[in-house]
Tab-separated table of C-alpha atoms and ligand atoms in Angstrom:
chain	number	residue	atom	x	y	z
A	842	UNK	CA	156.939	-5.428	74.628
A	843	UNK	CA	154.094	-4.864	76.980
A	844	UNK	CA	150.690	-4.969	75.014
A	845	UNK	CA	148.229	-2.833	76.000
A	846	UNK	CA	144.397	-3.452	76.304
A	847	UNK	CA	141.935	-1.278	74.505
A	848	UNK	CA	139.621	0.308	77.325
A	849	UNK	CA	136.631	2.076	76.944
A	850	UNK	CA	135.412	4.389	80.011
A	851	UNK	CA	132.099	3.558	81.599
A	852	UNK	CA	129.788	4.806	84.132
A	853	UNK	CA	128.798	2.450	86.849
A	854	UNK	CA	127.483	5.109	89.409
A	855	UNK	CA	125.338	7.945	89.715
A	856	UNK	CA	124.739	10.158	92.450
A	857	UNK	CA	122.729	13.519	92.880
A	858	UNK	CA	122.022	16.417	95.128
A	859	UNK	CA	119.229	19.203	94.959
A	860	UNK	CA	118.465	21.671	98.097
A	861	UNK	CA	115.456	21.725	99.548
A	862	UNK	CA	114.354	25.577	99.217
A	863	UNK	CA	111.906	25.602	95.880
A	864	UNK	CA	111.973	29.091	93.904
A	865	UNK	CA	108.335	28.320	91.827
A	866	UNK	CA	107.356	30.931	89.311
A	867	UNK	CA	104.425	32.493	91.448
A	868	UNK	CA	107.849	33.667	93.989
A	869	UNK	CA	109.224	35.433	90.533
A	870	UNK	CA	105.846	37.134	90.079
A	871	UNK	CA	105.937	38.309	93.517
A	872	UNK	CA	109.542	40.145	93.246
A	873	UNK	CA	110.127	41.172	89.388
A	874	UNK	CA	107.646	41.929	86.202
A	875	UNK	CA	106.659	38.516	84.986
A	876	UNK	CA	104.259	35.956	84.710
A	877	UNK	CA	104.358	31.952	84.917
A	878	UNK	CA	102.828	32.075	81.082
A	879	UNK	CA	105.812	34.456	80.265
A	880	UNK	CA	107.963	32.074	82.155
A	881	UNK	CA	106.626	28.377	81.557
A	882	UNK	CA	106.167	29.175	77.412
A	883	UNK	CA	109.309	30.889	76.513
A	884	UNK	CA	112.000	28.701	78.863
A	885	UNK	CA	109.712	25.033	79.790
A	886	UNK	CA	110.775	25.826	83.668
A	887	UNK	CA	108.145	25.813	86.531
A	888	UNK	CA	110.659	25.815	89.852
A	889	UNK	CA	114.353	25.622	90.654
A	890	UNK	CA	116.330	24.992	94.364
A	891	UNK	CA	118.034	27.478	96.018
A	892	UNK	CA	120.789	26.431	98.691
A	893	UNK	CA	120.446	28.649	101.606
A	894	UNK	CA	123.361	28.112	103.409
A	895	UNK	CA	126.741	26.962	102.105
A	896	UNK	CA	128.757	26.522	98.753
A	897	UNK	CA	129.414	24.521	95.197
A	898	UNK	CA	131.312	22.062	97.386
A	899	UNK	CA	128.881	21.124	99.807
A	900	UNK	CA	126.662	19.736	97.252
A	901	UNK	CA	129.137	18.289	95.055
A	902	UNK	CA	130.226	16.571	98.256
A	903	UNK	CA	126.629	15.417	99.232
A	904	UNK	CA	126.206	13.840	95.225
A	905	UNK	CA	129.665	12.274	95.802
A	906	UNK	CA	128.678	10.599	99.161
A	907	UNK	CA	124.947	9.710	97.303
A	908	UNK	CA	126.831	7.993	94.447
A	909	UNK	CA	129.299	6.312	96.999
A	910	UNK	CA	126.300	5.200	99.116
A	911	UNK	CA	124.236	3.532	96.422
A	912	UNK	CA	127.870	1.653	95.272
A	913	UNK	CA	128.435	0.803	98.751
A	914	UNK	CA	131.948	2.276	97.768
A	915	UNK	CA	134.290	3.808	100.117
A	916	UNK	CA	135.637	7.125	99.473
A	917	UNK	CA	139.535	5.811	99.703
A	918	UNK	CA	138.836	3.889	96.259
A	919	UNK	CA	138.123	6.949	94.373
A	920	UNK	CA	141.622	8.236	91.989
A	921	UNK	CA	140.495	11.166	90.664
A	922	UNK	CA	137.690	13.948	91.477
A	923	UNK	CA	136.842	16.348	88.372
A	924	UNK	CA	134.468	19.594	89.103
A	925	UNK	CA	133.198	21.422	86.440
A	926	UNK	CA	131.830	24.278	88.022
A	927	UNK	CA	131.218	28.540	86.977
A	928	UNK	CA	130.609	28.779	90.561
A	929	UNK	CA	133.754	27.728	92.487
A	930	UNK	CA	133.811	28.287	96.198
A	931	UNK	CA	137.030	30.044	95.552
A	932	UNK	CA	139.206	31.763	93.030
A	933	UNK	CA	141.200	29.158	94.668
A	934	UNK	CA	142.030	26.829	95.854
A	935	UNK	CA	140.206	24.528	93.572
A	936	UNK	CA	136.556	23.527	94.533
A	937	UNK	CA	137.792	19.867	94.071
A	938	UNK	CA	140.176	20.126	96.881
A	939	UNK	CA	137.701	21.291	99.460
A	940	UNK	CA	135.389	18.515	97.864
A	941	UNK	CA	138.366	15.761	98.510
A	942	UNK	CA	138.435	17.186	102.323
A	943	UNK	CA	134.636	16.865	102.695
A	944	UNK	CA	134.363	13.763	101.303
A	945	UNK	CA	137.622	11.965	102.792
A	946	UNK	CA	139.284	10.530	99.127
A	947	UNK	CA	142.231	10.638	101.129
A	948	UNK	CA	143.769	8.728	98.167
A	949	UNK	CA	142.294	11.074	95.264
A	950	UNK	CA	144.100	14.280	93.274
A	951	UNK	CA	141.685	16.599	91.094
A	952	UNK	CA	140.903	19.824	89.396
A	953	UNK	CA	138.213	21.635	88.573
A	954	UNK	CA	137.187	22.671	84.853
A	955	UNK	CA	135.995	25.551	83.639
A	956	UNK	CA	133.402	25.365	80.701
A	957	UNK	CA	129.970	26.473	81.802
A	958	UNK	CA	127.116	24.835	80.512
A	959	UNK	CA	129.248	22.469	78.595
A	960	UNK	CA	131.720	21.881	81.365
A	961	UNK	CA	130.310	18.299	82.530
A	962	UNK	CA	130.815	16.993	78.780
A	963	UNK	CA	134.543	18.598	78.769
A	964	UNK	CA	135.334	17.332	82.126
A	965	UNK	CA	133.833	13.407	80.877
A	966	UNK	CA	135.589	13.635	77.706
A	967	UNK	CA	139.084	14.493	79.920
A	968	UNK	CA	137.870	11.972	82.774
A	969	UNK	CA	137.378	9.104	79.475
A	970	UNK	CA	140.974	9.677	78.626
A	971	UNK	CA	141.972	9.001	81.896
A	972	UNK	CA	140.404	6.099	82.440
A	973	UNK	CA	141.362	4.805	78.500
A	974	UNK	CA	144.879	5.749	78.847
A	975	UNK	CA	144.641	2.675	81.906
A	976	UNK	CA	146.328	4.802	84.589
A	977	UNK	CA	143.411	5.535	86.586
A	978	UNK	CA	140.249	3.288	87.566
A	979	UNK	CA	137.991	5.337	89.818
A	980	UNK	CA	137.363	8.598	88.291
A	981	UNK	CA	134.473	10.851	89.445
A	982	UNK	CA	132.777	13.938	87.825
A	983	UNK	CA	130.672	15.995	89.550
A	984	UNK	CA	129.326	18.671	88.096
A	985	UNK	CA	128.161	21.814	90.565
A	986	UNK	CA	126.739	24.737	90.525
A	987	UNK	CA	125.322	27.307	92.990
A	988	UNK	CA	123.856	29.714	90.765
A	989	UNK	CA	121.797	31.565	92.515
A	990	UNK	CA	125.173	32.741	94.080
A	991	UNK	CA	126.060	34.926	90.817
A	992	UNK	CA	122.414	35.916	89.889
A	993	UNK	CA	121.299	39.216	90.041
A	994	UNK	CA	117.613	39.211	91.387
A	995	UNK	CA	116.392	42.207	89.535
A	996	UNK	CA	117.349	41.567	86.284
A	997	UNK	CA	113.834	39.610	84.871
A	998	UNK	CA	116.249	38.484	81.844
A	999	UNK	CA	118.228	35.708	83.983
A	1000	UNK	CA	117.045	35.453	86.995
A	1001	UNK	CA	113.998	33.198	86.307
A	1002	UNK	CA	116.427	30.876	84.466
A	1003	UNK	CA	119.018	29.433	86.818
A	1004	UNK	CA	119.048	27.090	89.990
A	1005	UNK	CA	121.650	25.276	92.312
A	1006	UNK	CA	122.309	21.407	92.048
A	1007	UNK	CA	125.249	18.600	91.849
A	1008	UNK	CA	125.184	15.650	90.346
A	1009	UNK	CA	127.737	13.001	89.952
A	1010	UNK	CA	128.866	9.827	87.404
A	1011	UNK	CA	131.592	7.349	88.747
A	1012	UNK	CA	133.604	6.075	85.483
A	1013	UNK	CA	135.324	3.219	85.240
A	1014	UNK	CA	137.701	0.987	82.452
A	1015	UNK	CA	136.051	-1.997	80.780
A	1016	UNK	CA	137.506	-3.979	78.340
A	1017	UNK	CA	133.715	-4.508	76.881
A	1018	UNK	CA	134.088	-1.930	73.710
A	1019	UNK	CA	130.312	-2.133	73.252
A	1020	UNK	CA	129.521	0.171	76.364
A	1021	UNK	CA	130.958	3.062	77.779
A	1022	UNK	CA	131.827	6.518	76.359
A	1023	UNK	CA	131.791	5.807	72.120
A	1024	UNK	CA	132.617	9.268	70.529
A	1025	UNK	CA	132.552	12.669	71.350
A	1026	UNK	CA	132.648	16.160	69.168
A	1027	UNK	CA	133.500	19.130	71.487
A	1028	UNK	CA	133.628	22.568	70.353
A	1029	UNK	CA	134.586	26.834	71.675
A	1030	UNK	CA	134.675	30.072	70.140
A	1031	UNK	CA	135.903	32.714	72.316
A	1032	UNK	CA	133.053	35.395	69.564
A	1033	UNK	CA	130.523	33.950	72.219
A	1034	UNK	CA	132.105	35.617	75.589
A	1035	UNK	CA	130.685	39.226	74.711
A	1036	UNK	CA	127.061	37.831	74.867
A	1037	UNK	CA	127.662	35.881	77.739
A	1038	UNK	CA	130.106	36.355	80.920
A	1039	UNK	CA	130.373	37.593	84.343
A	1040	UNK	CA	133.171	40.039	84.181
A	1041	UNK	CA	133.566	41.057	87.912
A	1042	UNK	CA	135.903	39.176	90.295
A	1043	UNK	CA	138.984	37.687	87.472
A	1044	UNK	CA	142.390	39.326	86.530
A	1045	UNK	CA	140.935	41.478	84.279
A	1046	UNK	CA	138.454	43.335	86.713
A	1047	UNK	CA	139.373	42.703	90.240
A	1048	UNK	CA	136.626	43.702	93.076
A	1049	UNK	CA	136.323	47.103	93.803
A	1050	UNK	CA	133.152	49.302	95.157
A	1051	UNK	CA	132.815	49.791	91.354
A	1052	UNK	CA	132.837	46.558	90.439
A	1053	UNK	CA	130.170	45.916	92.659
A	1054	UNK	CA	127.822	49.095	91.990
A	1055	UNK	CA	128.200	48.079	88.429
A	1056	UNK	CA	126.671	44.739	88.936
A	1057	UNK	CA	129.865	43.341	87.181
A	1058	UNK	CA	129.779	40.084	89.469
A	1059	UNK	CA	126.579	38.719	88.162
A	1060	UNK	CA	125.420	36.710	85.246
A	1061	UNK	CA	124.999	39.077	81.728
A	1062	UNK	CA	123.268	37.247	79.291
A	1063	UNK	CA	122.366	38.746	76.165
A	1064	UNK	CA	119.556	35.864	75.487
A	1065	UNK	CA	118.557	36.520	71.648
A	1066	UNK	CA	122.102	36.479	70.826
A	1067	UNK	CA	123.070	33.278	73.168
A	1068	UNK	CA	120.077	31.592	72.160
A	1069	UNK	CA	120.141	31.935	68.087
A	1070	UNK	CA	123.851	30.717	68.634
A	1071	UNK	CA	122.879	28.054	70.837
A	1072	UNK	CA	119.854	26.127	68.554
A	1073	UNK	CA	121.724	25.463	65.995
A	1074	UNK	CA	124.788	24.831	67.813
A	1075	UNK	CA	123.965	22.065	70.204
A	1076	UNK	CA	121.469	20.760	66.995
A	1077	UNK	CA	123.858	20.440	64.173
A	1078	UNK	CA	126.610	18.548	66.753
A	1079	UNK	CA	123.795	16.231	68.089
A	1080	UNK	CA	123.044	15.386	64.217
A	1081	UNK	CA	126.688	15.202	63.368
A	1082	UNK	CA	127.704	12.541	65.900
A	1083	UNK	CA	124.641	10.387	65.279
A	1084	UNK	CA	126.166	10.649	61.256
A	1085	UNK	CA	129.418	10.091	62.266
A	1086	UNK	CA	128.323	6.753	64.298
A	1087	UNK	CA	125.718	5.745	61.786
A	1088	UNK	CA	123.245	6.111	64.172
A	1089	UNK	CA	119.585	6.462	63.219
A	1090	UNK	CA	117.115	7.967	65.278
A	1091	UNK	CA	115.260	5.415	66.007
A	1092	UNK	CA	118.670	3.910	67.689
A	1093	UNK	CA	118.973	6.386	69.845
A	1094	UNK	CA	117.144	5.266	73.630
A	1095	UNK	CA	117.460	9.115	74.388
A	1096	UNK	CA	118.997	12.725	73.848
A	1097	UNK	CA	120.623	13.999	77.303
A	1098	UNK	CA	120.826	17.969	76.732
A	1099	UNK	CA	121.753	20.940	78.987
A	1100	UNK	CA	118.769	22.351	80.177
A	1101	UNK	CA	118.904	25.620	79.448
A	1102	UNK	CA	115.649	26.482	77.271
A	1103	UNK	CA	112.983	24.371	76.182
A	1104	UNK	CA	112.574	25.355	72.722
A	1105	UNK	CA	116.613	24.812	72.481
A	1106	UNK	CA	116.035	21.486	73.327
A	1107	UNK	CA	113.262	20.907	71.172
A	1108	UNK	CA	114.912	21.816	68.398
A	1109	UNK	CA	117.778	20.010	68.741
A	1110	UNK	CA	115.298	16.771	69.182
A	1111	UNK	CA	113.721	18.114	65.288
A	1112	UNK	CA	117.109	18.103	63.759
A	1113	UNK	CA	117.678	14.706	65.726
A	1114	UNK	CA	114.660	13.423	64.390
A	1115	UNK	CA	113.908	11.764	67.803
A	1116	UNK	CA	110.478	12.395	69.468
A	1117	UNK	CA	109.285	14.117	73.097
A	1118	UNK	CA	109.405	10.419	74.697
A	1119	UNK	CA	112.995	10.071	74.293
A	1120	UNK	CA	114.310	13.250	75.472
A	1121	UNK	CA	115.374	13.319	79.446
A	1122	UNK	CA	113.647	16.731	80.786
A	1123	UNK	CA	114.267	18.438	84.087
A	1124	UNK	CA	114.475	21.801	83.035
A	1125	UNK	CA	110.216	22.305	84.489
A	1126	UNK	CA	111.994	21.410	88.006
A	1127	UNK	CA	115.273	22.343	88.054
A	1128	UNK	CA	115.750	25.703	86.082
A	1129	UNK	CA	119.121	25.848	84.205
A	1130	UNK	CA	121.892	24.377	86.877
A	1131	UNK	CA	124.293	24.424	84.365
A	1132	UNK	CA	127.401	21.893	85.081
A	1133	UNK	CA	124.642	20.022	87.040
A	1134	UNK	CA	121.765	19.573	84.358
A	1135	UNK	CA	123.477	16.273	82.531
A	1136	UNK	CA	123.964	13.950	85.272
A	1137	UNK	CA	120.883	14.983	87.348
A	1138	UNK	CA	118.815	13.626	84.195
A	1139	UNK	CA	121.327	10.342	84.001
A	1140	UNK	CA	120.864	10.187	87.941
A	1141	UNK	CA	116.584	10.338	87.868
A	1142	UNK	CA	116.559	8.540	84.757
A	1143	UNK	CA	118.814	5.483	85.685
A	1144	UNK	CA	117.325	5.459	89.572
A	1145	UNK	CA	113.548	5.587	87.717
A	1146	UNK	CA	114.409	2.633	85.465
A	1147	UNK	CA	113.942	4.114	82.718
A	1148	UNK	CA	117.764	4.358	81.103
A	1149	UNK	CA	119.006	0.757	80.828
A	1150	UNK	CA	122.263	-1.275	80.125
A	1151	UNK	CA	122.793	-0.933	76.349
A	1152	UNK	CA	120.446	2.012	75.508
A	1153	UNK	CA	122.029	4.455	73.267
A	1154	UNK	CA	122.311	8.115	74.327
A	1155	UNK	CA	123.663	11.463	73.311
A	1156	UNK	CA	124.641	14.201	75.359
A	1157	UNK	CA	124.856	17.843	74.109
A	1158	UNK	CA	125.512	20.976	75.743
A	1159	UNK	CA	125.608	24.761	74.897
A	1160	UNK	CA	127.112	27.484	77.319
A	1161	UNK	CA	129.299	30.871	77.877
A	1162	UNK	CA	132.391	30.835	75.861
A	1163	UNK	CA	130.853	29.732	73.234
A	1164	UNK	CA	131.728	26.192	74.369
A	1165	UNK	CA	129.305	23.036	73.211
A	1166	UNK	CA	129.426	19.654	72.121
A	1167	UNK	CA	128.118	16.049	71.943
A	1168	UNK	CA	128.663	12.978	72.972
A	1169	UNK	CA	127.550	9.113	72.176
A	1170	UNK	CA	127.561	7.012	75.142
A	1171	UNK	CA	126.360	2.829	75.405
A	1172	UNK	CA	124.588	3.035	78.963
A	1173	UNK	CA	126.615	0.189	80.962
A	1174	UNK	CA	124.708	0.073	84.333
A	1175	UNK	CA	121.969	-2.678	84.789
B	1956	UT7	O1	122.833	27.747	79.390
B	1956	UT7	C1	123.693	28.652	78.823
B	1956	UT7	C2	123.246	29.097	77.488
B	1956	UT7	N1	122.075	29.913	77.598
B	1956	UT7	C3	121.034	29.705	76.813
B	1956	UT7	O2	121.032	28.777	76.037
B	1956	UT7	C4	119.889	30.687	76.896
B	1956	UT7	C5	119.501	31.163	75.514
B	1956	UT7	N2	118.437	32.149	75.531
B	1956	UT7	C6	117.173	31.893	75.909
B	1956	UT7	O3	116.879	30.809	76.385
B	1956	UT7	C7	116.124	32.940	75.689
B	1956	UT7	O4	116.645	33.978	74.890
B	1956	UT7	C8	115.531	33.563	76.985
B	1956	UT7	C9	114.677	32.531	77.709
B	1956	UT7	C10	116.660	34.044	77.899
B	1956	UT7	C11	114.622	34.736	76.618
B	1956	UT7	O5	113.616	34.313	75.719
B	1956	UT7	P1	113.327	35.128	74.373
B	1956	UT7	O6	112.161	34.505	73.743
B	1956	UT7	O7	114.612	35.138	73.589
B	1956	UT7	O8	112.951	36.538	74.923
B	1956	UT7	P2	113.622	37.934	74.562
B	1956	UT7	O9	114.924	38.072	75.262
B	1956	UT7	O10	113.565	38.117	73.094
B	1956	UT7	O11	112.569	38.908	75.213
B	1956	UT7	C12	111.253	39.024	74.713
B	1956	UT7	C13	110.494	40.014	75.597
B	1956	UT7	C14	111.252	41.310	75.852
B	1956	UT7	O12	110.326	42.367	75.831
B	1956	UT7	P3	110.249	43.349	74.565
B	1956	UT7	O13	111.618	43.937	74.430
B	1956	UT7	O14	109.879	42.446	73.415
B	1956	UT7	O15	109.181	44.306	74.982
B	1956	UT7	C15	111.779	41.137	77.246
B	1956	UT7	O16	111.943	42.357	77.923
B	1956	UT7	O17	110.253	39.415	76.890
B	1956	UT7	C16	110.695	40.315	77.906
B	1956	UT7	N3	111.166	39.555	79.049
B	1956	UT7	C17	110.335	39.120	80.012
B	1956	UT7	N4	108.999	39.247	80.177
B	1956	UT7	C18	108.466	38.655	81.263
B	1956	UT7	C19	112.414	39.163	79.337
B	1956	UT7	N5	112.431	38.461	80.486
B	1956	UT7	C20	111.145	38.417	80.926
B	1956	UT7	C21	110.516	37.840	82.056
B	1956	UT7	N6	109.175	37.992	82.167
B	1956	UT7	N7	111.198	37.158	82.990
C-alpha cells in the first residue's frame, strides 16, 4: 500500500497591487456631508485607491505577476489560481479565467469564491486542502476587489469605507508540520444577508431601468447592525482558535484582521489580549478592500521585515453573509 506523507500548506510568496489614484478624506468632504474627524475616529481610515480604468482582474493579474517576479517564478509552474472576489469582472465567466489569460498559467485551472470580506480565509482554507490532499503544488490566492465599482457615491454611510486592491499568497506542500497553515474555524449565517447585500444584477433581481433607479446595484450596509454582529464575531473566533491551539497571547507575533473598522479590530485585539504593536494595520491607507485587506498586510509586513519565519499569526475576517472566521498560521518565509 502506498503511504502517504502528512503535508502541511505553506506560503512562500507574496505579491500585491494598489492603483495609484488616492481618495483622502478632505475629497469626501468636498462631495458628501462629512468630516475627516467623523471619518478618521469612527472607521481608523485616512485614504483608499481608486482604479480608474479597468477591472478585478487586472489587478489580481498585476499581484500575480508581483508575487511571480519577486519568486523569479514563471507563470507555467502555477496549478491552481483561486479569486475571492464580490466584484467579479463578470457574472461569468469566472474572474479567474480572465486572470489565467492575463497572466499566461497556461498550465493552471481555477475558480473564483464568493465570501466577501471573509472570502480570502475561505478560499486559503480550500487552497490548504489542496495542497494537503498532495495533488497540487503551486496554488495561488489572490484576493481582488474593485470596490469603488459597486459604491454608491452619495450614500455618506459606505462610501467613505471601501477601496480597490489585490493581493496575492503562493502556497505550497511541506513536509515541515511546524509551519504552514495550523488550524482554521470558519463560520456563515445566511440572518446576516438582510443587513448587508447588493441585491441588483443576480437571479433574483435581474437589471432593469428599475433596478438601476432604485440603486439596487450598489453596496447596502446597515452599519449598526453589521457592526454589533461583527465585534464579537471576528473576537470570540480569534479567542477560540488561540484556546483551541493553546496559544497564549504573548505567542502570538501578530493578529492579521479584515480591515473593515478600527474599533472592530481593536476589539478583537482586547478579547485577544494582544497589544497595538502586534496587530498588522492598513485600514488608515487602504479603506476596507475587502478580499484584498489580508494579504496586502502579509505582503507590506513580510516585504518590511517585520513578519518572520516562525512567527505565529492569526487571521480573522467578518463580511456580508454573515460569513467570518479565523485562522492560525506558522509564517514559513525567511
Ligand atoms: O467589511 C464588511 C463588514 N462591515 C463592517 O464590519 C462594518 C461595520 N460597521 C461599521 O464599521 C460602522 O457601523 C460604520 C463605520 C459603518 C458607522 O459607524 P457608527 O459608529 O456605527 O455610525 P452610525 O451608523 O451609528 O451613525 C452615527 C451617525 C449617524 O447620525 P445620527 O443618525 O446619529 O444623526 C449617521 O447619519 O453618524 C452619521 N454618519 C456620518 N456622519 C458623517 C454616517 N456616515 C457618516 C459620515 N460622515 N460619512
Amino acid at each position: 500500500m502506498q503511504e502517504y506523507k502528512k503535508l502541511n500548506a505553506v506560503i512562500t510568496g507574496v505579491g500585491m497591487f494598489v492603483p495609484e489614484k488616492v481618495m483622502d478624506n478632505a475629497y469626501f468632504e468636498s462631495i458628501i456631508d462629512t468630516s475627516d474627524e467623523w471619518i478618521t475616529t469612527r472607521t481608523g481610515i485616512k485614504e483608499r485607491r481608486k482604479l480608474e480604468n479597468g477591472a478585478t482582474s487586472d489587478m489580481a493579474a498585476k499581484a500575480i505577476l508581483d508575487l511571480l517576479k519577486s519568486k523569479n517564478m514563471s507563470a507555467e509552474e502555477i496549478d491552481v489560481i483561486i479569486i475571492p472576489t464580490a466584484t467579479p469582472d463578470m457574472l461569468f465567466p469566472a474572474t479567474a479565467c480572465i486572470v489565467q489569460r492575463k497572466v499566461g498559467a497556461v498550465n493552471a485551472w481555477g475558480f473564483d469564491l464568493l465570501a466577501a470580506c471573509s472570502g480570502f480565509l475561505f478560499a486559503l482554507q480550500v487552497g490548504r486542502s489542496l495542497i494537503e490532499s498532495g495533488s497540487y503544488k503551486k496554488v495561488i490566492v489572490c484576493g481582488s476587489d474593485k470596490m469603488t465599482s459597486i459604491t454608491d457615491y452619495t450614500d455618506r454611510n459606505t462610501c467613505i469605507l471601501f477601496g480597490d486592491a489585490s493581493a496575492a499568497v503562493l502556497l505550497e506542500p511541506t513536509e515541515d508540520l511546524s509551519i504552514g497553515i495550523q488550524d482554521s474555524i470558519l463560520k456563515v449565517d445566511g440572518n446576516g444577508e438582510e443587513h448587508l447585500h447588493m441585491k441588483g444584477g443576480g437571479s433574483l433581481n435581474p437589471p432593469t431601468h428599475e433596478t438601476v433607479d432604485k440603486k439596487m446595484h450598489y453596496i447596502y450596509q446597515d452599519g449598526k447592525a453589521v457592526y454589533k454582529a461583527a465585534v464579537p464575531g471576528m473576537a470570540n473566533v480569534s479567542y477560540e482558535i488561540m484556546q483551541k491551539n493553546n496559544l497564549t497571547s504573548d505567542d502570538v507575533a501578530y493578529l492579521v484582521p479584515h480591515q473593515a473598522n478600527l474599533r472592530i479590530i481593536d476589539a478583537t485585539a482586547k478579547r485577544m489580549g494582544v497589544g497595538k504593536e502586534k496587530v498588522m494595520i492598513n485600514i488608515n491607507k487602504y479603506g476596507n478592500t475587502t478580499t484584498a485587506t489580508i494579504p496586502l498586510c502579509l505582503t507590506e509586513y513580510s516585504r518590511n521585515g517585520k513578519l518572520k519565519k516562525g512567527d505565529k499569526i492569526i487571521l480573522a475576517a467578518f463580511g456580508a453573509g454573515y460569513t467570518w472566521g479565523s485562522m492560525y498560521i506558522v509564517w514559513g518565509m525567511d
